[in-house]
XYZ file of C-alpha atoms in Angstrom:
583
model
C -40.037 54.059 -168.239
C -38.736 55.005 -164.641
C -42.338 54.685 -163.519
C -42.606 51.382 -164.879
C -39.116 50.067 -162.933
C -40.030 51.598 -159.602
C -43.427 49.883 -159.735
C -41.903 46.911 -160.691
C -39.453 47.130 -158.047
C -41.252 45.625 -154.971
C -41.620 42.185 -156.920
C -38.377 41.935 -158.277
C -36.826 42.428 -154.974
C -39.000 39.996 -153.598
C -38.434 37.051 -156.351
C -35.675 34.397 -155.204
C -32.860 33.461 -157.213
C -32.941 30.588 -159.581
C -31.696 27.022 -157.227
C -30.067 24.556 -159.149
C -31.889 21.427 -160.384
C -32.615 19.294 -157.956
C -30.582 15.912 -158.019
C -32.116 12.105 -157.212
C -31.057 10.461 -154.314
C -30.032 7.666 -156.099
C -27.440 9.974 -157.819
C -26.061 11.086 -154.814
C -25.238 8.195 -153.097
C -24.164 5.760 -156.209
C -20.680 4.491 -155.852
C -18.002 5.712 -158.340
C -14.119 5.382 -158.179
C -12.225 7.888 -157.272
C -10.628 10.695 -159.588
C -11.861 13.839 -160.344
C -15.614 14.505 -160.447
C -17.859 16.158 -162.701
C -18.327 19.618 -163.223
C -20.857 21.861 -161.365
C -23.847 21.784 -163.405
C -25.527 24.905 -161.328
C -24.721 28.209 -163.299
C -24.830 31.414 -161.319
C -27.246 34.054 -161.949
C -26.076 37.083 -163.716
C -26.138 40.239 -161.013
C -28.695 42.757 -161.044
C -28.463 45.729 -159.687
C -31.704 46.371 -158.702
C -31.837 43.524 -156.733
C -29.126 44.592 -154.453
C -31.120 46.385 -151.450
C -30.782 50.029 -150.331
C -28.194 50.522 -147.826
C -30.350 51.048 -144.073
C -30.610 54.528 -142.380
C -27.965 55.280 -139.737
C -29.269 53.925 -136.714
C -28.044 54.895 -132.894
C -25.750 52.311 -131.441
C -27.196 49.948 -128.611
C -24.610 50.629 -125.739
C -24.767 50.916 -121.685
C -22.170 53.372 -120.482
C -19.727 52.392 -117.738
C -18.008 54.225 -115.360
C -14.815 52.797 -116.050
C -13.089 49.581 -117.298
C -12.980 47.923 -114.160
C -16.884 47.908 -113.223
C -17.567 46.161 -116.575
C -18.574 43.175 -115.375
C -20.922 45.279 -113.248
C -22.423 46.883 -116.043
C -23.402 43.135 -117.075
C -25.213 42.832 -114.027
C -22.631 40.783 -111.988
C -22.383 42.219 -108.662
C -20.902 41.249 -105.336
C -21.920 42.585 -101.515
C -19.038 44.754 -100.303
C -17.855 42.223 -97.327
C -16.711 39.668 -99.906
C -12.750 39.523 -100.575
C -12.916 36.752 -103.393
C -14.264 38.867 -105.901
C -14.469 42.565 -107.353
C -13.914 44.305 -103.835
C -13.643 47.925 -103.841
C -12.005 48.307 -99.939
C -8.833 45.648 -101.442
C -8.194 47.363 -103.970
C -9.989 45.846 -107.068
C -12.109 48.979 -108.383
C -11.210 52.592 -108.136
C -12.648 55.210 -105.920
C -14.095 58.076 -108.133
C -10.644 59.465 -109.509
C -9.885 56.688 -112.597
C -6.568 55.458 -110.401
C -6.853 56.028 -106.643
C -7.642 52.925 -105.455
C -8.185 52.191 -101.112
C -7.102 48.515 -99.763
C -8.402 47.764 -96.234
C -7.283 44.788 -94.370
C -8.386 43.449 -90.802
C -6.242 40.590 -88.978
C -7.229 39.004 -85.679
C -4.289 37.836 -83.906
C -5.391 35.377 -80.623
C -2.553 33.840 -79.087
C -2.463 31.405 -75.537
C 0.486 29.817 -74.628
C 2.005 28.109 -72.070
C 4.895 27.303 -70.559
C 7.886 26.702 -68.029
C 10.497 28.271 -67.609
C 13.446 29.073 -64.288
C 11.371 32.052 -62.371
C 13.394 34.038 -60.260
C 12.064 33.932 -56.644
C 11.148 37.437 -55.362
C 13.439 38.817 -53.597
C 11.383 40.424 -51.024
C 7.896 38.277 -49.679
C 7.365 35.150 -51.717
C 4.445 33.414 -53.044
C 4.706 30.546 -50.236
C 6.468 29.413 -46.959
C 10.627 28.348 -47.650
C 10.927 29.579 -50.686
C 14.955 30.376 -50.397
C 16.189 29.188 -53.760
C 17.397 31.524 -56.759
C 14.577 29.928 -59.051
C 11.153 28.544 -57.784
C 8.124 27.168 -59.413
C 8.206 28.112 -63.023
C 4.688 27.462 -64.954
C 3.548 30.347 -66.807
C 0.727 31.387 -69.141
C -0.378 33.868 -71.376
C -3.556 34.955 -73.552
C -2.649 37.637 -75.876
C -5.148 39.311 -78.805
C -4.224 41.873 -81.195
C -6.566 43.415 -83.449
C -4.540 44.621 -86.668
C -6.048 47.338 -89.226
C -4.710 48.497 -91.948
C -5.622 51.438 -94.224
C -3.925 52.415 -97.789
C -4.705 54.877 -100.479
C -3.011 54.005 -103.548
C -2.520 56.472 -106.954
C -1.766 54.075 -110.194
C -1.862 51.011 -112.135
C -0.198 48.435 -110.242
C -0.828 45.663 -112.323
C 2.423 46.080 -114.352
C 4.332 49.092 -113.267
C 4.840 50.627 -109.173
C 2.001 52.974 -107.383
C 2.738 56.729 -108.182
C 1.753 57.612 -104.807
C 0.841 55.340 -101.332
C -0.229 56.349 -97.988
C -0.755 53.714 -95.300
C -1.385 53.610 -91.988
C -1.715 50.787 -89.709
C -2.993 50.964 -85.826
C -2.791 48.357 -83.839
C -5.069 47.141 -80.577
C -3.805 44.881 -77.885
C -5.096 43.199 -75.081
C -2.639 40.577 -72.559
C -2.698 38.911 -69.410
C -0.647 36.576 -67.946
C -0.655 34.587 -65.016
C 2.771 33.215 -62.822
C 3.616 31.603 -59.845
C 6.462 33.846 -58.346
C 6.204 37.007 -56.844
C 7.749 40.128 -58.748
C 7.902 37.908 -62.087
C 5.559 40.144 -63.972
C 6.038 43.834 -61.953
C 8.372 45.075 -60.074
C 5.833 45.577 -57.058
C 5.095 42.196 -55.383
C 2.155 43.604 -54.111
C 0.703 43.166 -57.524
C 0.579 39.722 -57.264
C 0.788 37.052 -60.115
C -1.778 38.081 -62.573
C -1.160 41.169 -64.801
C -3.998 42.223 -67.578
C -2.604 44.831 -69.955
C -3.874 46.581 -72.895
C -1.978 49.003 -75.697
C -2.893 50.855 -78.689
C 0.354 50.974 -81.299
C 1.056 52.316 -84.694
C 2.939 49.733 -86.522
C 3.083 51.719 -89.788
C 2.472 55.549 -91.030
C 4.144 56.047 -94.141
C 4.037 58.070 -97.611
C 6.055 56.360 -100.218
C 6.481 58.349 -103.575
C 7.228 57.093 -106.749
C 10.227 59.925 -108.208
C 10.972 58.927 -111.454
C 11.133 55.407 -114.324
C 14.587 54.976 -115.541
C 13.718 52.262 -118.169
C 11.235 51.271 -120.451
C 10.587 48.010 -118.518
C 9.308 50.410 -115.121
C 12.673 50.262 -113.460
C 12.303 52.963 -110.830
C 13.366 55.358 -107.650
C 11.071 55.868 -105.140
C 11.082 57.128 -101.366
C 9.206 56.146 -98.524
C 9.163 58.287 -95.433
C 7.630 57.468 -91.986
C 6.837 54.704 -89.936
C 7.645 51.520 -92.149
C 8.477 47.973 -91.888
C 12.362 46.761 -92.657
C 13.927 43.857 -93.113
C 18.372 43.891 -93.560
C 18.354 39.843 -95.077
C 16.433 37.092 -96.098
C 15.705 35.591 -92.453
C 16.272 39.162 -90.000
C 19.248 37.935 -88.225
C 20.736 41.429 -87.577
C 17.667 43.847 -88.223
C 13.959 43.661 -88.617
C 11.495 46.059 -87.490
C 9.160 48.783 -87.850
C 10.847 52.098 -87.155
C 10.719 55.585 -88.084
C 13.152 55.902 -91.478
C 13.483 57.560 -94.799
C 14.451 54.772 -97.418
C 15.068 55.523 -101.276
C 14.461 52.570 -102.970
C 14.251 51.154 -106.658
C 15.493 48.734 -109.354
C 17.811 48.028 -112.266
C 18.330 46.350 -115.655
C 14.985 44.193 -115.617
C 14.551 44.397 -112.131
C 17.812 41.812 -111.618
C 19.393 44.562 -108.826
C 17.293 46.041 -106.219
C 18.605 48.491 -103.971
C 17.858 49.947 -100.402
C 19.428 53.519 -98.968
C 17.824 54.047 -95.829
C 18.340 56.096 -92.397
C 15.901 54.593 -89.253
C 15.577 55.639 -85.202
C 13.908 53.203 -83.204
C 10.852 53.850 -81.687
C 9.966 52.944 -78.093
C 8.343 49.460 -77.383
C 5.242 48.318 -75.500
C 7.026 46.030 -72.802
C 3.991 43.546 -72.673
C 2.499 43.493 -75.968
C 5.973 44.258 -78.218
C 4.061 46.818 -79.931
C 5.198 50.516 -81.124
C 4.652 53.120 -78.904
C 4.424 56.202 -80.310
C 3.212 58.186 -77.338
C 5.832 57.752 -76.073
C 9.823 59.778 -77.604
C 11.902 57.438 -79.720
C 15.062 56.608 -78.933
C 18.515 57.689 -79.317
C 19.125 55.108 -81.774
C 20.120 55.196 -85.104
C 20.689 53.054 -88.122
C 22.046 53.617 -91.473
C 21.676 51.124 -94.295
C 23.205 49.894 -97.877
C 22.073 47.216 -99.690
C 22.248 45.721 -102.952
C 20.397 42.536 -104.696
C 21.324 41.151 -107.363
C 19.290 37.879 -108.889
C 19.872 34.774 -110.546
C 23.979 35.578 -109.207
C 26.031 33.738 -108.628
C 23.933 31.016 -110.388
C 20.324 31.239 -112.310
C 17.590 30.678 -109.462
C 19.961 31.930 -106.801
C 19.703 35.887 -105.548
C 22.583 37.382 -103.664
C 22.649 40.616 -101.000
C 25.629 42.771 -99.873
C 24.691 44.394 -97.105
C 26.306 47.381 -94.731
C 24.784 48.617 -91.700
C 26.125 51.149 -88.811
C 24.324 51.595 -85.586
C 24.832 54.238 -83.962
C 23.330 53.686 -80.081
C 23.268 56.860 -77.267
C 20.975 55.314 -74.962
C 23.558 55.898 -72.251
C 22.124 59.385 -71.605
C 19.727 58.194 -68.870
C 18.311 55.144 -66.986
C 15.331 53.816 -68.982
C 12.485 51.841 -66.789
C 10.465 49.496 -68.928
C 6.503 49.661 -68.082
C 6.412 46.925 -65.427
C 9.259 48.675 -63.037
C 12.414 46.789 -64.231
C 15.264 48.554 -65.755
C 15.952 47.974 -69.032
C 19.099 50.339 -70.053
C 21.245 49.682 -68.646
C 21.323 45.817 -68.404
C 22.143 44.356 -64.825
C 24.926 43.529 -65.033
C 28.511 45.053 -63.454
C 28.791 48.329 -61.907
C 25.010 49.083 -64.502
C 26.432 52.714 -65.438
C 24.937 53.676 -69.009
C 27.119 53.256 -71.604
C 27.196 54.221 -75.528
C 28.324 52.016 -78.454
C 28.720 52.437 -82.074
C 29.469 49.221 -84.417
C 29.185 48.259 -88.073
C 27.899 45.283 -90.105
C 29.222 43.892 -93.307
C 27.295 40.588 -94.228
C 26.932 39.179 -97.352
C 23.272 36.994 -97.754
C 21.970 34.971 -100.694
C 18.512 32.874 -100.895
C 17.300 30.695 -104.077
C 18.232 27.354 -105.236
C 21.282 25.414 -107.127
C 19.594 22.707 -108.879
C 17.014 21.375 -106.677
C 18.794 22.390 -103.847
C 17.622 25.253 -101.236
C 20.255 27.606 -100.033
C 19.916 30.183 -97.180
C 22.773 31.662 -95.973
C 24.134 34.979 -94.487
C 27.758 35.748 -93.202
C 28.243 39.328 -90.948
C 31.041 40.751 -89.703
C 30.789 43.815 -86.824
C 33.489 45.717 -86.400
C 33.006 49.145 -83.817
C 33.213 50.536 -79.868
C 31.475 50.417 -76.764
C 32.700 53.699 -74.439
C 32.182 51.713 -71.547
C 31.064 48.339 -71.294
C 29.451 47.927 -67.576
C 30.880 44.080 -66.965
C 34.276 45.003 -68.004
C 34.286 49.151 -67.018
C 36.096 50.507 -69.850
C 36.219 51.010 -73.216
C 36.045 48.128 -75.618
C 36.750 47.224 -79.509
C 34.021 45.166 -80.677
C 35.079 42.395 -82.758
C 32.640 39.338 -83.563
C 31.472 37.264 -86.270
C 28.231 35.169 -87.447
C 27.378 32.937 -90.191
C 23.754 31.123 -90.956
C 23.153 28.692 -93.249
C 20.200 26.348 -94.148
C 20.131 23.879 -96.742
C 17.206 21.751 -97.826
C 15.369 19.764 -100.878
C 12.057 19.510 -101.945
C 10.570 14.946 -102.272
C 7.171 16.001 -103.558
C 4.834 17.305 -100.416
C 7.719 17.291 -98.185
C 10.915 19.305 -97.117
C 14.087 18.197 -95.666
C 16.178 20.808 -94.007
C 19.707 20.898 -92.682
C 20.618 24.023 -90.629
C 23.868 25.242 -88.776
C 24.548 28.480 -86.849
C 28.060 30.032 -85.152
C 28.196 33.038 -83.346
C 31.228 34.333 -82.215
C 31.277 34.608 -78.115
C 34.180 36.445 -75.727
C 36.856 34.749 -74.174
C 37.968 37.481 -71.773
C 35.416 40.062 -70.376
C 38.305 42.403 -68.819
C 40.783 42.449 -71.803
C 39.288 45.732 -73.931
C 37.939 43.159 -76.956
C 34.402 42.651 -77.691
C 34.614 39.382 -79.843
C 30.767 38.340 -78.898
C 28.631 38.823 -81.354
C 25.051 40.564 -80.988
C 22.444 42.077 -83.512
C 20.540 45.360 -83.395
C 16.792 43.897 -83.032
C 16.787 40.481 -84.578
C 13.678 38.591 -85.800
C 15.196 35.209 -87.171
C 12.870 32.854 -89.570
C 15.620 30.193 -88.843
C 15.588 26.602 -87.092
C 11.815 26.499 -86.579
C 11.402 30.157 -85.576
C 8.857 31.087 -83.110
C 8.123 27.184 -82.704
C 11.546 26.242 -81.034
C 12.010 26.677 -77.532
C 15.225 28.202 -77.290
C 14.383 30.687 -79.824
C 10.715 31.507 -78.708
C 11.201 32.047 -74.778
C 13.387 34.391 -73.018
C 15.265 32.458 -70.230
C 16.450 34.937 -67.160
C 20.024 34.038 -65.860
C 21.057 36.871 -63.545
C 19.640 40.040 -61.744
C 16.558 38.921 -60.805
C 15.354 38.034 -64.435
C 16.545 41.357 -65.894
C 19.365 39.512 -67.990
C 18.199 36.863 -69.892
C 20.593 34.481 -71.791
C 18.699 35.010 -74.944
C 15.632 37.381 -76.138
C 12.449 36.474 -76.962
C 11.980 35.555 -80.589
C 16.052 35.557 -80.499
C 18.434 33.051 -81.014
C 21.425 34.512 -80.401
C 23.041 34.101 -76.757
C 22.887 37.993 -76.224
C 22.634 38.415 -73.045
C 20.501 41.213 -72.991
C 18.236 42.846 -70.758
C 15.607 42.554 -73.369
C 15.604 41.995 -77.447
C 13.031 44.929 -77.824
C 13.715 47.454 -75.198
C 17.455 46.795 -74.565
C 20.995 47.294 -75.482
C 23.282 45.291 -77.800
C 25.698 43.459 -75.664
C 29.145 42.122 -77.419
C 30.395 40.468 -74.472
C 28.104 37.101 -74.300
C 29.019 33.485 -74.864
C 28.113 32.791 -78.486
C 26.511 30.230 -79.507
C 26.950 26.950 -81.936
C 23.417 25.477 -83.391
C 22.888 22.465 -85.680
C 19.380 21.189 -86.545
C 17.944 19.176 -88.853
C 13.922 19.701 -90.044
C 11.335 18.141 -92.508
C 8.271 20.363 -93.199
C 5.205 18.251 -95.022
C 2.241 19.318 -96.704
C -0.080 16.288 -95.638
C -3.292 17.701 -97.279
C -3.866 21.351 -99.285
C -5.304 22.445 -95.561
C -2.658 20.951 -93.010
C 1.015 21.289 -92.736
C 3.021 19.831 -90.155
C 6.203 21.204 -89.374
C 9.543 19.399 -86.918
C 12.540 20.090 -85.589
C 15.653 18.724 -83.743
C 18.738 21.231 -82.652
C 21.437 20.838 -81.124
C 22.797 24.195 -78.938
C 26.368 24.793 -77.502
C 27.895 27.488 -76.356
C 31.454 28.607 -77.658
C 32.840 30.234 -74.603
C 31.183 30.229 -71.275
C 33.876 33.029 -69.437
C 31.392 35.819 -68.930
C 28.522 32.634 -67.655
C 31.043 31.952 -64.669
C 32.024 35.906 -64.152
C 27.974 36.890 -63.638
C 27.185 34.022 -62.292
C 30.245 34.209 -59.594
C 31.271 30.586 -59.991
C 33.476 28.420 -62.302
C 32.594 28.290 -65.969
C 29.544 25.908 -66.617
C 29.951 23.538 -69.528
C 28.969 24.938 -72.872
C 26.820 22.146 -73.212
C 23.126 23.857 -73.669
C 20.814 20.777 -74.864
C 18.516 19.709 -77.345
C 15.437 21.615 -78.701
C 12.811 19.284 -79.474
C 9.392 20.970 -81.268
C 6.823 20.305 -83.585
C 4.230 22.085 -84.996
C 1.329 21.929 -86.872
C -0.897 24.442 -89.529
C -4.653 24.020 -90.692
C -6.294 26.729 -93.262
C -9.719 25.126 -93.688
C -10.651 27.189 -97.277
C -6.578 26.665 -98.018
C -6.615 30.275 -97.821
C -4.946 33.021 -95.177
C -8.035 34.010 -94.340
C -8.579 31.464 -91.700
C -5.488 29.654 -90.337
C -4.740 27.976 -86.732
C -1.534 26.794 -85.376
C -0.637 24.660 -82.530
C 2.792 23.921 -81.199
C 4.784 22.307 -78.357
C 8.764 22.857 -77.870
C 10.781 21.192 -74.850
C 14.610 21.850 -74.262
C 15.957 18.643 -72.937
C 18.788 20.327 -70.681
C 22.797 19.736 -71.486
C 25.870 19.783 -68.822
C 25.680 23.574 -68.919
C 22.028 24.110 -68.316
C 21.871 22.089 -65.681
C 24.776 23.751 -63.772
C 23.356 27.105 -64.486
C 19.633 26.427 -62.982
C 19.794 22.820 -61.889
C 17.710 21.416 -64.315
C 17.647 17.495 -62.355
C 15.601 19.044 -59.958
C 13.291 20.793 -62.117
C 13.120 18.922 -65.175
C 12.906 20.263 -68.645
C 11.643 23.522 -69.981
C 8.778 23.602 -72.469
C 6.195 25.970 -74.187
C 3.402 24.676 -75.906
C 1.024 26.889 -77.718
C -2.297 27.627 -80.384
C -2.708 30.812 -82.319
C -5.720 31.588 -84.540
C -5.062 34.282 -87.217
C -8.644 35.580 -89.224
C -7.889 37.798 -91.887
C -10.038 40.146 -94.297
């Protein structure tokens, strides 16, 4: 009987199942009204068990194996050559290097920069350029071509993707090449023999850090971590009182969501190159130090709107020695009064908030410093520094263009002689504010006494300082202050070109300590009006590629004009194109 089934097993497994009857077409399609339809006439089969087929013998698994879950599109045979950023890269970062999570990011930026300008030019005070040359300030057309080649190198331990690195080391050297070209003797050196041309070149390190990740205090990755070394800091929104890239230790981390961010931090300021701007580590930092508290705390006052307390003590002992910049001119002490070095400690309490109330744009930050200077060098004694600033920017959004309103007061001294300090000054500013680095006044330094080594403001500065330079000086709290309204409009005309304008309006709130170094009456504290405009093409609407081109003029007020006889001269300008490749 067994015998029998299996031999008859082959052709039952092989038999179909009974179809149902076939139906006539005309059945199918005949019209009929609608209700409920007939029954199925097909009856199923009953099941047999010996038609049910053996189950199939374990068979291996088709499978590639991949390294890790990252390559798996490479496993499927999509691959990319190494140079390309767009896709799966392993130098930025994309795929890991052998360990599962240590991950490298390289980055190269090309920084070429030519620019020219006009600006007063002190006349060299020993042999001039040309035959009756007896003014203060003679012919003032400058130029420079600047190129810095930017690399940076990090090694990164963790998933980044939703929580913060575990461990990151960076380091980032920087390569520069200048040379500029004047028409006045001792403008660029100190030696006239030198001429009017200077070529320069500079290797800095703009960053060498290790940054730790200590602990998670919440299930959302809130966090502590430290960074130690040379690292990039910003005190606000737009850097009005200090931005830079000194040596510090900062602890760092977040709260509740990440709605409150905090910053501890303790930085000394590193040396500068005098023509490029870069670090210069090869050189011993200074005696400057800076200790920093802040707090951040989003979508506060108002959803959208994120608001910093800030404190800040500098702690400056410079004063040791007379520091020489690298072109022969002294930089600390500043030129000015009997130029003995000098020692100052002051503090900062600012409050700064950034976001938007409705579809309004707010900017704004509001500083009070409050400290000593042991001996200022105008006034030769000891002096209480007590000054003020506020910022604000406001501005709204019409589709592909921006509309921006924009006011600035600094506090500036009435008295240089009475003891009180009431000019205000930052530690190493670096303001994103009233057109930035594309506004005369704040772009250019313009000398006003010693031969150039006091200039009313810094470059990249807006403040009326009255420093010997932004980088490589000394705060000074005895300066005029300033007053600044502007208005702006910045328009996306296509998804490659921006153009960008602005108009301000600069006045000077006290112009005392103008009249004392100057050794005449007061000028007006009428400055003028900064006129620029720039424009920004990215031809892939990417950062990879991106060109600028700008052009600034300050039409001179009452004040400049007494101060460097602007009728004569006519009107200072800069105009300027910068091309910025990235990888």
């Amino acid at each position: 009987m067994i015998a029998a089934l299996l031999f008859a097993w082959p052709a039952a497994a092989q038999e179909d199942p009974k179809l149902p009857p076939e139906k006539k077409l005309d059945e199918e399609i005949n019209q009929r009204r609608p209700g409920p339809g007939e029954p199925l006439r097909y009856v199923p089969p009953v099941p047999d068990s010996l038609q049910v087929p053996p189950p199939r013998p374990s068979e291996r698994r088709e499978m590639l194996p991949v390294p890790d879950r990252w390559r798996i599109m490479q496993a499927l045979g999509f691959k990319w050559p190494w140079y390309d950023p767009y896709n799966q890269n392993v130098l930025k970062g994309d795929l890991p290097i052998r360990a599962p999570d240590w991950f490298v990011n390289v980055g190269v930026v090309s920084d070429t920069l030519y620019e020219a300008r006009r600006l007063p030019t002190p006349v060299g005070s020993q042999p001039t350029s040309r035959d009756g040359a007896i003014d203060v300030f003679g012919q003032g057309k400058q130029s420079t071509f600047s190129e810095t080649l930017i690399v940076s190198l990090a090694l990164i331990k963790g998933n980044t993707t939703f929580k913060p690195p575990d461990y990151e080391f960076r380091i980032v050297p920087a390569f520069n090449f200048n040379r500029s070209e004047v028409e006045e003797l001792r403008a660029l050196r100190v030696d006239p023999r030198q001429g009017t041309r200077r070529s320069d070149n500079h290797v800095g390190l703009q960053e060498a850090f290790a940054d730790v990740h200590l602990r998670n205090v919440s299930d959302r990755y809130d966090f502590d971590s430290i960074r130690v070394g040379i690292q990039p800091f910003i005190s606000d929104f737009r850097g009005f009182v200090f931005q830079d890239v000194p040596f510090g230790v900062r602890l760092f981390g977040t709260r509740d969501n990440n709605k409150w961010q905090y910053n501890i931090g303790w930085f000394r300021r590193l040396e500068k190159d005098t023509n490029s701007g870069l670090n210069d580590p090869w050189t011993a930092p200074r005696r400057d130090d800076t200790f920093v508290v802040n707090a951040y705390h989003q979508d506060f006052p108002v959803l959208g709107f994120t608001s910093q307390a800030t404190a800040i003590y500098n702690v400056n002992r410079d004063g040791g020695r007379d520091y020489y910049n690298n072109n022969g001119f002294l930089e600390r002490p500043a030129v000015m009064g009997d130029a003995r070095p000098h020692d100052y400690r002051v503090g900062y309490l600012g409050y700064s908030g950034d976001g938007h109330i409705g579809r309004w744009n707010l900017s704004t930050s509001v500083y009070v410093a409050l400290g000593r200077d042991e001996r200022h060098p105008l006034a030769q004694r000891p002096q209480d520094i007590r000054a003020a600033f506020a910022a604000a920017e406001v501005s709204r959004d019409f589709s592909w263009a921006r509309v921006r309103l924009n006011a600035l007061l600094q506090s500036g001294d009435k008295d240089p002689f009475d003891g009180k300090a009431t000019g205000f000054d930052a530690i190493l500013e670096n303001p994103q504010f009233a057109g930035a680095d594309t506004s005369f006044w704040v772009r250019q330094a313009v000398p006003l006494v010693g031969g150039g080594g006091v200039a009313l403001s810094g470059r990249n500065g807006v403040l009326a300082s009255l420093r010997s330079s932004k980088d490589q000086g000394q705060s000074n709290f005895v300066n005029p202050g300033l007053l600044l309204l502007g208005v702006g409009a910045d328009a996306d005309l296509s998804p490659q070109v921006r153009a960008v304008g602005n108009l301000s309006y600069l006045r000077f709130q006290d112009t005392t300590v103008l009249g004392v170094l100057r050794n005449q009456a007061p000028p007006s504290r009428e400055v003028g009006w900064d006129l620029s405009g720039a424009i920004q093409w990215r031809p892939f609407m990417s950062q990879n590629i991106v060109f600028n081109a700008s052009a600034a003029v300050l039409l001179p007020g009452k004040g400049l004009k007494q101060l460097y006889d602007e009728d004569k001269r006519g009107p200072q300008y800069s105009v300027l194109a910068n091309l910025v490749l990235s990888f």
